[in-house]
Coordinates of C-alpha atoms and ligand atoms in Angstrom, one line a residue:
X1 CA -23.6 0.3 -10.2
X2 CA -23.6 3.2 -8.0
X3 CA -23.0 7.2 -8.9
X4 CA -20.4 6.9 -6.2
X5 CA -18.0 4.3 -8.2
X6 CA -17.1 7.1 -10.8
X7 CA -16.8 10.4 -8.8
X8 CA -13.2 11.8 -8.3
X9 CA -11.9 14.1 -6.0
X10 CA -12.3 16.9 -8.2
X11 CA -15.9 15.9 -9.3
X12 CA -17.4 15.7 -5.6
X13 CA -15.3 19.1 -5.0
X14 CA -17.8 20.3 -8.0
X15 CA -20.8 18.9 -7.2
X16 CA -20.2 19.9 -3.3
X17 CA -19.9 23.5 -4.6
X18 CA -22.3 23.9 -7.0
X19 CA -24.8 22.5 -4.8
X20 CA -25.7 19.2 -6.8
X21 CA -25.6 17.3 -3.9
X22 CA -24.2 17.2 0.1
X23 CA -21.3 15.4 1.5
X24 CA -24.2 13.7 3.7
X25 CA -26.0 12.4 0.4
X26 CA -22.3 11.2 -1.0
X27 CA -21.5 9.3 2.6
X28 CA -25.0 7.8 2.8
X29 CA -24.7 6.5 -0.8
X30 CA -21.0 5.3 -0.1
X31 CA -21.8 3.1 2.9
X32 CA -25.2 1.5 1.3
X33 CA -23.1 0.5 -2.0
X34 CA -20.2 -0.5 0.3
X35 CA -22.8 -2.8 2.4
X36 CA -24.3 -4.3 -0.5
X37 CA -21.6 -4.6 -2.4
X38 CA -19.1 -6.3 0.4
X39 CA -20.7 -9.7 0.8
X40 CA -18.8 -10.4 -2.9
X41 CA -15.6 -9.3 -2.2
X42 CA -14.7 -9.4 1.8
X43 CA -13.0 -5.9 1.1
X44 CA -14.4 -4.1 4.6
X45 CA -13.7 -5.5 8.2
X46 CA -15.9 -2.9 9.2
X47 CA -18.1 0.1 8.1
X48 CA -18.1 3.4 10.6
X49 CA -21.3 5.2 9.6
X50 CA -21.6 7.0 12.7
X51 CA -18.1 9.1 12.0
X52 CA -18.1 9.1 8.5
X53 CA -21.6 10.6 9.1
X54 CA -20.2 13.2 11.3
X55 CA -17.7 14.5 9.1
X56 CA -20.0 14.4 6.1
X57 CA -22.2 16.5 8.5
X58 CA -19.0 18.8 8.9
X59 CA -18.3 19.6 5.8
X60 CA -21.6 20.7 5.1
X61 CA -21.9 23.0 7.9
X62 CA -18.7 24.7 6.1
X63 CA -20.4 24.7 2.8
X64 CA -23.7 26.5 3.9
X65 CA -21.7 29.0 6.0
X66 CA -19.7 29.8 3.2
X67 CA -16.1 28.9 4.8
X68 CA -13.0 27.3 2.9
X69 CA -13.2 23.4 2.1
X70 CA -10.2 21.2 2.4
X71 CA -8.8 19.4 -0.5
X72 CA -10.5 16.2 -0.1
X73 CA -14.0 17.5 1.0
X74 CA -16.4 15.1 1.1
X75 CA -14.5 12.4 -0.2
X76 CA -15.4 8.7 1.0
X77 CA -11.5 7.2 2.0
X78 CA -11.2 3.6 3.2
X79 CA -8.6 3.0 5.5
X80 CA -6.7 -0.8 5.3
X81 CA -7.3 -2.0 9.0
X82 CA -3.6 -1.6 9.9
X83 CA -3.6 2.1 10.8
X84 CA -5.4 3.1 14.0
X85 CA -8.6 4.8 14.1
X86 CA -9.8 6.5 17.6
X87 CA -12.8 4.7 19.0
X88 CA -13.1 1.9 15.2
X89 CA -11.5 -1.2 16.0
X90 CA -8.5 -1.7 14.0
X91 CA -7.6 -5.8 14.0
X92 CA -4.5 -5.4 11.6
X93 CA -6.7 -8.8 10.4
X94 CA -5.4 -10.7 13.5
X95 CA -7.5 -12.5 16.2
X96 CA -4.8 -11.3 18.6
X97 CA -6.5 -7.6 17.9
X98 CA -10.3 -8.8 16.9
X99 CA -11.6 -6.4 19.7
X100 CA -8.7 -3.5 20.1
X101 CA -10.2 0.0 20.2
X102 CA -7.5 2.1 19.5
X103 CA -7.3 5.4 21.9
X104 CA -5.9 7.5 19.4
X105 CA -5.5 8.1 15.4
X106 CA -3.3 7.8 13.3
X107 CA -1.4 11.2 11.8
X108 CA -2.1 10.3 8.3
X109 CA -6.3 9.9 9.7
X110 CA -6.3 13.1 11.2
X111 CA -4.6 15.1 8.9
X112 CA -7.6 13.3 5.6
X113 CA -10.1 14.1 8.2
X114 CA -8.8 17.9 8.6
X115 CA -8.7 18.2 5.2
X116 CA -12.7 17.0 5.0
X117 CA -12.5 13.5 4.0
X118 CA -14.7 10.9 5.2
X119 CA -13.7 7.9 6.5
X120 CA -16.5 5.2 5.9
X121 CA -14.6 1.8 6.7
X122 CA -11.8 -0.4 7.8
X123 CA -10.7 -2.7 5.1
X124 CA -9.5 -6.1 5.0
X125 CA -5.7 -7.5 4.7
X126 CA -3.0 -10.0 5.2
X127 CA -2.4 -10.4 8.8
X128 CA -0.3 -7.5 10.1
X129 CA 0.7 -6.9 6.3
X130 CA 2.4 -10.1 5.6
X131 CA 1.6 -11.5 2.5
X132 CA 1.2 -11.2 -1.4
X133 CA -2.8 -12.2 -2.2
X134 CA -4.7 -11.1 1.0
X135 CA -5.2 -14.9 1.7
X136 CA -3.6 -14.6 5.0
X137 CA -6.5 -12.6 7.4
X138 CA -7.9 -14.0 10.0
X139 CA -11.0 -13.0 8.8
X140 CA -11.4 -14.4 5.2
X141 CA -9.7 -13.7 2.2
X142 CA -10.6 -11.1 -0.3
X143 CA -12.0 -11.4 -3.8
X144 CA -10.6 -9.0 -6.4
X145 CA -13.5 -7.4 -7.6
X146 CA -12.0 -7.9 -11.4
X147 CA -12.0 -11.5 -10.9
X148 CA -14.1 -13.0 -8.1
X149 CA -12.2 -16.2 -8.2
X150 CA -8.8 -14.7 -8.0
X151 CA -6.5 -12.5 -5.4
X152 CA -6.6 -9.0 -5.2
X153 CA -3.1 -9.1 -4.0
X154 CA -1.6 -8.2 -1.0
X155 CA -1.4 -6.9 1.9
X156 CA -3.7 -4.3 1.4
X157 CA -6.1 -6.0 -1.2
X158 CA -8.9 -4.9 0.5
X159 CA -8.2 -0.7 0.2
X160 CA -7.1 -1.8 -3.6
X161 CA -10.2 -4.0 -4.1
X162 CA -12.7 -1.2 -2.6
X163 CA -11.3 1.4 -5.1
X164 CA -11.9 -0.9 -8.2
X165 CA -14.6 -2.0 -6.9
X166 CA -15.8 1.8 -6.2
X167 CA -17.1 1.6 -3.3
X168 CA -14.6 4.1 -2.2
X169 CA -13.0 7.1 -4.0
X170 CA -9.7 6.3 -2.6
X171 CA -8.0 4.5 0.0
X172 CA -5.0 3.9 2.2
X173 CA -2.6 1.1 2.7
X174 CA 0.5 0.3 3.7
X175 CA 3.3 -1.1 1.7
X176 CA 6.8 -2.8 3.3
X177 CA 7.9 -5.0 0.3
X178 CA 5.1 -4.2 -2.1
X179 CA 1.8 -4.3 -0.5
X180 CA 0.3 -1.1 -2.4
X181 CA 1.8 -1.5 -5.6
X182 CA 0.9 -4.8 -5.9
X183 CA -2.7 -4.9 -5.4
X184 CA -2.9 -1.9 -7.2
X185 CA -1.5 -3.8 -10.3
X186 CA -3.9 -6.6 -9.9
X187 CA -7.0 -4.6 -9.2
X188 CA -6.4 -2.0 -12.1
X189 CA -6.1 0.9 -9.9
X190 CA -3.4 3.8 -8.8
X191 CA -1.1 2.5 -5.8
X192 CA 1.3 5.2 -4.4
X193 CA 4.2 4.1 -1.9
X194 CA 6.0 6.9 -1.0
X195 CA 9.5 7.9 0.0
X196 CA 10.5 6.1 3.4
X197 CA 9.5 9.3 6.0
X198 CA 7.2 11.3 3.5
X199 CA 4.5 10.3 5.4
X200 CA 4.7 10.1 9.4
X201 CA 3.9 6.3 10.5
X202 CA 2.8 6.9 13.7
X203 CA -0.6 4.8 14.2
X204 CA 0.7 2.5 11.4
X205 CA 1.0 -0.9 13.6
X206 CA 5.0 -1.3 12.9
X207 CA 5.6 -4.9 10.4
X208 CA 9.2 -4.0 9.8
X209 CA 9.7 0.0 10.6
X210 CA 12.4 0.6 8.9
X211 CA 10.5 -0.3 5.5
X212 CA 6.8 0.6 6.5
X213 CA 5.3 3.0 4.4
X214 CA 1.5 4.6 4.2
X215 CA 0.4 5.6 0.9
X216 CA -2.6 6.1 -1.2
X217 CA -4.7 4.1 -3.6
X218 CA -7.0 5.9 -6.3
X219 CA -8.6 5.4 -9.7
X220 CA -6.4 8.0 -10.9
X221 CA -3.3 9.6 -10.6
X222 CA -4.5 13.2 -9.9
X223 CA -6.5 11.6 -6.7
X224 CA -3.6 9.8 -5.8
X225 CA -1.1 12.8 -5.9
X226 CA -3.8 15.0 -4.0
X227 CA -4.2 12.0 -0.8
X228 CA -0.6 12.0 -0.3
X229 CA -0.6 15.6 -0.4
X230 CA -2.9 16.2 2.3
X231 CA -0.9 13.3 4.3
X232 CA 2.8 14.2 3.8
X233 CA 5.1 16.0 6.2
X234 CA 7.1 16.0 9.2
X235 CA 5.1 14.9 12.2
X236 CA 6.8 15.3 15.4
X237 CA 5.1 12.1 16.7
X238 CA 7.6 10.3 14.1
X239 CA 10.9 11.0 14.7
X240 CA 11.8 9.6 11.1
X241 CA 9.4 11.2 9.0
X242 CA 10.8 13.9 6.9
X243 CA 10.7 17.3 7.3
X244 CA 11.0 18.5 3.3
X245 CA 8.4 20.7 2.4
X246 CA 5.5 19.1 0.6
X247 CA 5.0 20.6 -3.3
X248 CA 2.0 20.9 -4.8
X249 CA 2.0 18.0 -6.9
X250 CA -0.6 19.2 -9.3
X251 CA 1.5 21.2 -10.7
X252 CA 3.9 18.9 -11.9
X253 CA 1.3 17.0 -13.6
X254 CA 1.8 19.0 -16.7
X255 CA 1.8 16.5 -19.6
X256 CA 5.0 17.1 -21.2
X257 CA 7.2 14.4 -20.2
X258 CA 9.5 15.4 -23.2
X259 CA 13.4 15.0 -22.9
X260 CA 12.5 12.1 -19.5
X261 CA 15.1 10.3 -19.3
X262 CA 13.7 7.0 -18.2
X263 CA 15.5 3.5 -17.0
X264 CA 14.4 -0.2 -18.2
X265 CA 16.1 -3.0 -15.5
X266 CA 17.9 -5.0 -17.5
X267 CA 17.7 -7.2 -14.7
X268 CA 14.2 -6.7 -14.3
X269 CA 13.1 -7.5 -18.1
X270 CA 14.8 -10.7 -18.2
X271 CA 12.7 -12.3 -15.8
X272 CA 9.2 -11.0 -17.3
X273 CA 7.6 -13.3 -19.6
X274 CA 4.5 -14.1 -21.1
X275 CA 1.5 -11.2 -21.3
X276 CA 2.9 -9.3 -18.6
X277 CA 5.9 -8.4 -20.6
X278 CA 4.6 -7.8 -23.7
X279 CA 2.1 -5.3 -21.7
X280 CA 5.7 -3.7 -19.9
X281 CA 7.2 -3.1 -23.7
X282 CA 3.7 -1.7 -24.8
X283 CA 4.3 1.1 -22.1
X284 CA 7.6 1.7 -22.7
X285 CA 6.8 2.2 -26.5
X286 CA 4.1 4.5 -25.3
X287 CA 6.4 6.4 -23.0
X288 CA 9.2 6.9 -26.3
X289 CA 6.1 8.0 -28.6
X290 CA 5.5 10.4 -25.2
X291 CA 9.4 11.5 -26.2
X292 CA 10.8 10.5 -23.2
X293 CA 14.4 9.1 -23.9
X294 CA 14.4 5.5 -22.8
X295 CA 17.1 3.6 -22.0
X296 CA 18.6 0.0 -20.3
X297 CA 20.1 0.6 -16.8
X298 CA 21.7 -2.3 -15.0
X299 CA 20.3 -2.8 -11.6
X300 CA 23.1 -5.8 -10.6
X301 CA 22.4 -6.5 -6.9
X302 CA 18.9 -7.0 -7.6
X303 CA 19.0 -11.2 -7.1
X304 CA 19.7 -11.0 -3.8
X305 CA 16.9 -8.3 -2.5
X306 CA 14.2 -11.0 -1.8
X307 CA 16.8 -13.1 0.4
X308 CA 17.4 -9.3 2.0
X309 CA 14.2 -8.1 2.8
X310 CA 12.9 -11.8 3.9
X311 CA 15.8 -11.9 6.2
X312 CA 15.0 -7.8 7.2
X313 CA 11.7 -7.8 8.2
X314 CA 11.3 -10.9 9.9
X315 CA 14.0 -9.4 11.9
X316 CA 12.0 -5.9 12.2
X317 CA 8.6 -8.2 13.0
X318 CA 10.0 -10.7 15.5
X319 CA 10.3 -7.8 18.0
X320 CA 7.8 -5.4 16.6
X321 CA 5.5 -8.1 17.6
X322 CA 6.5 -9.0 20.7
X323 CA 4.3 -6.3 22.2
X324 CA 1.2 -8.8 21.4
X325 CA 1.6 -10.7 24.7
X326 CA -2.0 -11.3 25.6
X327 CA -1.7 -8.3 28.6
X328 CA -1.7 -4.9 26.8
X329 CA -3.7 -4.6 23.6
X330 CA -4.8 -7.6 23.3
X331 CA -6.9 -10.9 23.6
X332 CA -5.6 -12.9 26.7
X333 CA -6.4 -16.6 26.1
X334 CA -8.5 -18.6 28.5
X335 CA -5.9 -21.2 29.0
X336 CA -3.7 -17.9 31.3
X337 CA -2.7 -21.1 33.9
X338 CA 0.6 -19.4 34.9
X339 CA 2.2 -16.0 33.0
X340 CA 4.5 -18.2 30.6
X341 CA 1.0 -20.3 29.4
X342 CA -0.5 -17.3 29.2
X343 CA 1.8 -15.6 26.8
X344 CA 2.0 -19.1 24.8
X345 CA -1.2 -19.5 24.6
X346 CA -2.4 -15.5 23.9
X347 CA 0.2 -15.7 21.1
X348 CA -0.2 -19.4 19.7
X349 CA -4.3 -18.9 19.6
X350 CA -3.9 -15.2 18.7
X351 CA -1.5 -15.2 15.2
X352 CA -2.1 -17.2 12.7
X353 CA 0.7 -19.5 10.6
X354 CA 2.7 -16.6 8.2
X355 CA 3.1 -14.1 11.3
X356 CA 4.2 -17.3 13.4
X357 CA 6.8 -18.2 10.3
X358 CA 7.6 -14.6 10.3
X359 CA 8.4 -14.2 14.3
X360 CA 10.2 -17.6 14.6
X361 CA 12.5 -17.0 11.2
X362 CA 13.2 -13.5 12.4
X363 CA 13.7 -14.4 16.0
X364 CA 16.4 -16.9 14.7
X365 CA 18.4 -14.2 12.2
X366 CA 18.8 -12.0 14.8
X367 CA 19.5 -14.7 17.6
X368 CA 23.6 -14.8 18.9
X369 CA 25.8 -16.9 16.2
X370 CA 23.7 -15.9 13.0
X371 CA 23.1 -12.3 13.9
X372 CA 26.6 -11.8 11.3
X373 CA 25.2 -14.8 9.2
X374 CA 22.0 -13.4 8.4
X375 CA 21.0 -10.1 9.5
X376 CA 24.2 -8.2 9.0
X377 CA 24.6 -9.3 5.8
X378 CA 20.9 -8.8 4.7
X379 CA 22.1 -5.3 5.8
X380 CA 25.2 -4.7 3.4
X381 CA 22.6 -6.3 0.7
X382 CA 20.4 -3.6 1.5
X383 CA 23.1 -0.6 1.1
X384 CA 23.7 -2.1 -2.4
X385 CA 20.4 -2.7 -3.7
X386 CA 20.1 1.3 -2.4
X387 CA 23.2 2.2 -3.7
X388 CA 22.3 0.7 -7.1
X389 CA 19.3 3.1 -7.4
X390 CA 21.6 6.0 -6.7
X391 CA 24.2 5.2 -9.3
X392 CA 21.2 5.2 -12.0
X393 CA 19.4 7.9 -10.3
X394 CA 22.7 9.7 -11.7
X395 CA 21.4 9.5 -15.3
X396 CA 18.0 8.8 -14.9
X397 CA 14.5 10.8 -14.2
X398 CA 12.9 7.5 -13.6
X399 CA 13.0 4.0 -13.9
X400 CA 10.0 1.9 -15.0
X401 CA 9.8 -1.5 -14.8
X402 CA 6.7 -4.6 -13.9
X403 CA 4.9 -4.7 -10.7
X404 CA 4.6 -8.4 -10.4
X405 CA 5.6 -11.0 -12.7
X406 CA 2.2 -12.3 -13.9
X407 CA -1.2 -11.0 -13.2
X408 CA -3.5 -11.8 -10.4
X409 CA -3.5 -15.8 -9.5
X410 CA -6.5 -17.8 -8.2
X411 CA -7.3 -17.6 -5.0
X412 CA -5.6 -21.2 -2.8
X413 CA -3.5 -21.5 -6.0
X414 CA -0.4 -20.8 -4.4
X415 CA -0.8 -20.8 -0.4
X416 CA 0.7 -23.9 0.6
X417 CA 4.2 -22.6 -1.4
X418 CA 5.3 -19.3 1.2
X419 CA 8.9 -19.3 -1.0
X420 CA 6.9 -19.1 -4.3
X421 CA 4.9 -16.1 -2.6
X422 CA 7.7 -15.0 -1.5
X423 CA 9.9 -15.0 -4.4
X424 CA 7.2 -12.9 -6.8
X425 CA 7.9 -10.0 -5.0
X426 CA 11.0 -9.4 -6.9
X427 CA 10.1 -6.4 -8.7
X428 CA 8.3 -4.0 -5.4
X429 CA 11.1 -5.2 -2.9
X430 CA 14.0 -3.2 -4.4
X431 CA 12.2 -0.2 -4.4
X432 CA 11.2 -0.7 -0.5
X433 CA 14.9 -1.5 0.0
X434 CA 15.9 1.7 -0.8
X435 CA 12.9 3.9 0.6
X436 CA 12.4 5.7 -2.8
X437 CA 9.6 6.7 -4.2
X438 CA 7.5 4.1 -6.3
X439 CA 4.4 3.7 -8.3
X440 CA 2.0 1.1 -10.1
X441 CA -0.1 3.0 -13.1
X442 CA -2.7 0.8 -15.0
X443 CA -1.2 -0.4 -18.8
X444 CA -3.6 -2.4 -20.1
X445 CA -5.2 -5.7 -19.5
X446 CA -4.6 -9.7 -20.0
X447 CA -6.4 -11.6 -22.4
X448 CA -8.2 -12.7 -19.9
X449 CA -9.2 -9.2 -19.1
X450 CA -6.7 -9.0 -15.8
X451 CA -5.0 -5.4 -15.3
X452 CA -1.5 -5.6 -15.0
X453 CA 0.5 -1.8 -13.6
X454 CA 3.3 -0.3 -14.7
X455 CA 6.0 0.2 -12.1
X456 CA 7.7 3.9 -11.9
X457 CA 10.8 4.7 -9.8
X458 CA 12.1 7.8 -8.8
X459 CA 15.1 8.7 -6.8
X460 CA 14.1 10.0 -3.2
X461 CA 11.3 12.9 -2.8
X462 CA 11.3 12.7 -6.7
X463 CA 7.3 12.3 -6.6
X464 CA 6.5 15.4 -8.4
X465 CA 8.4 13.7 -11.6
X466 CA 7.1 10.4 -10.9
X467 CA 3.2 12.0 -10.7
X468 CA 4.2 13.6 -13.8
X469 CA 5.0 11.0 -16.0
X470 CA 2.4 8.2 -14.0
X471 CA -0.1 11.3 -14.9
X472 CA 1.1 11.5 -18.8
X473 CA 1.6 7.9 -19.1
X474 CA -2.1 7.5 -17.8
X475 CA -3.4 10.3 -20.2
X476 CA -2.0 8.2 -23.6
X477 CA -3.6 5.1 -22.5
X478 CA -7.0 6.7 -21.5
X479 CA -7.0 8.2 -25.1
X480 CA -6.1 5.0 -27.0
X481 CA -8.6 2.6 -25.2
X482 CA -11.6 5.6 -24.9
Ligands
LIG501 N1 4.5 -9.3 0.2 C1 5.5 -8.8 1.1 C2 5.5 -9.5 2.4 O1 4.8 -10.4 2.5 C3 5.2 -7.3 1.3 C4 4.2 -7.0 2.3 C5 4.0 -5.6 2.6 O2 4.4 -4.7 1.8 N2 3.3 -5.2 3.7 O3 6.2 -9.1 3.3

């Protein structure tokens, strides 16, 4: 195993300054363990030596002239293949993207690489976000590097995959229903999806834009807090990202979580069974022995929230999507006889079988007749699932609760059942539902040795107190298993 699997952010920042080694020697030893390690995972679509290279090259310039570094210095990121990278192709895992060169990067991209991170690859996903195991890309799934035989999770397995695996210090995903808590869970790593509009999704390819999200992955929760850090803020290229100043979050990570008062789901706990639950009530004893003052909270609408946000973003995707038509972007298909085959024929060779599900189902929710059926009723769902979190966000610091309801599942064992797939993303959708800020800390493993996460809630722009008790909560575990 490679020195590069156990540096953190702050430990490169050290070695950078004290002269132990270069960002150059970090980014060369990044991409050869990221090459050699890919072909047992599928985790990278793509490496970019030649600009991760580059802004290695910059940082050292800084360095030997003696100027200010930026918070994530020299810091290999990997970047899940939905968020656009100038001049790198970015495929969202489609064929209908396999050769788009993006002309521009995303905000979140150019505000790491101001900050002197290095971006050394693209990584591998469900198609255009949409699914729960990373089974769905067009170009192969991903192993979880815990278990080569099973699922990393999804959508963004790969960016969790490549920070367990440590090929990468951190990462970036996306998450909509779940897709960065999730994998995080499965892979044993730190998954951050933060408030709806914290951080600016322009250059994210839109899913479902009213739940997208871009957040950080990291093998701990200080890394975590500092890549959102450098990413948050309002961005005038997205007119609903936020424009609440960003805190240091360090500073909240102060590990006295005393007095908390923090939320279990009723709701929630009475469908976790087996390991998985007894690892949830191990936390939760750990966060009382913390003195945090835990308590049920009642979450009622939370039954309905899968039917919601299945109905929601197919909506959302049925016309984000329909910018794919096989003249801008992307792949035109040989078969272009007249405009209407061409269009058929771009889209039918160019998505594969979930986004086609996804783009019929949401096509028909929002089509004349069942528009009230469906989709405005998915709506009110939504207001209550939100308006649930507000009434315990009354009482409570934070709620805590499973990421997934069993660990990471063998890879085919559960592809040819979407509603199954569907249905175990009970715990992350609510969350995304109501755009707050969430969270999935390693607890502890499986017999089996699978991680399973914790799942923290805060009411929105909270972070700071969910950092502080992930970061706390993280600390007490560390100690018992070290
Ligand atoms: N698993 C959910 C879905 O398939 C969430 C995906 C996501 O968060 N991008 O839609």
């Amino acid at each position: 195993m490679s020195e590069i699997s156990k540096l953190t952010i702050g430990s490169i920042r050290e070695g950078l300054l004290s002269r132990r080694f270069s960002a150059t020697e970090i980014a060369q030893q990044a991409l050869a363990f990221a090459e050699s390690e890919n072909p047992k995972t599928n985790a990278y679509l793509r490496l970019c030596p030649e600009r991760a290279l580059a802004a290695a090259a910059k940082v050292d310039a800084a360095i030997a002239a003696g100027e200010e570094i930026g918070l994530l210095a020299g810091v290999p990121v990997a970047v899940k293949d939905v968020i656009l990278t100038k001049g790198v192709i970015t495929t969202c895992a489609s064929r209908i993207l396999e050769h788009y060169n993006p002309p521009y990067d995303a905000t979140a991209i150019e505000r790491l690489e101001a900050a002197g991170g290095v971006i050394i690859g693209k990584t591998n996903c469900d198609e255009f976000a949409m699914g729960s195991s990373n089974e769905n890309s067009a170009f192969g799934a991903v192993r979880n590097p815990v278990a080569l035989d099973r699922v990393p999770g999804g959508s963004s397995g790969g960016s969790a995959a490549v920070v367990a695996q440590g090929t990468a210090v951190v990462s970036l995903g996306s998450d909509t229903g779940g897709s960065i808590r999730q994998p995080a869970s499965f892979c044993g790593v730190v998954g951050v999806t933060p408030t709806y509009g914290r951080v600016s999704r322009y250059g994210l390819s839109a899913f479902a834009s009213s739940l997208d999200h871009i957040g950080p992955f990291a093998r701990n929760v200080r890394d975590a807090a500092t890549l959102l850090e450098v990413m948050a803020g309002r961005d005038p290229m997205d007119s609903t990202s936020a424009a609440a100043p960003v805190p240091r979050y360090a500073a909240s990570m102060t590990g006295d979580v005393r007095g908390m008062r923090v939320g279990v789901p009723v709701e929630y706990m009475a469908h976790a069974t087996g390991e998985t639950a007894a690892l949830i009530h191990g936390a939760i004893d750990t966060l009382r022995q913390l003195g945090c003052d835990v308590v049920d909270v009642s979450l009622p609408s939370t039954d309905y929230a899968v039917a919601a946000y299945y109905v929601l973003c197919t909506a959302e995707a049925s016309s984000n999507l329909a910018r794919y038509d096989g003249v801008r972007y992307t792949t035109r298909s040989e078969e272009a006889g007249s405009l209407i085959s061409m269009y058929q024929h771009s889209r039918g060779e160019g998505f594969g079988p979930e986004v086609k599900r996804r783009i019929m189902l949401g096509t028909y929710v929002l089509s004349h007749g069942y528009y009230d059926a469906y989709y405005l009723k998915a709506q009110k769902v939504r207001a209550l699932v939100a308006r649930d979190f507000t009434q315990a966000f009354g009482k409570l610091d934070a709620i805590v609760a499973p990421v997934s309801p069993f660990p990471a599942f063998k890879i085919g064992e559960k592809v040819d059942d979407p509603v199954a797939m569907y249905l175990s993303d009970i715990y992350t959708i609510t969350g995304s539902l109501a755009g707050i800020p969430c969270m999935s800390v390693p607890c502890g493993l499986t017999s089996q040795g699978l991680p399973v996460g914790l799942q923290i809630l805060c009411d929105h722009f909270r972070e700071p107190e969910m950092f502080r008790l992930a970061h706390a909560f993280e600390s007490a575990v560390t100690l018992r298993t070290s």
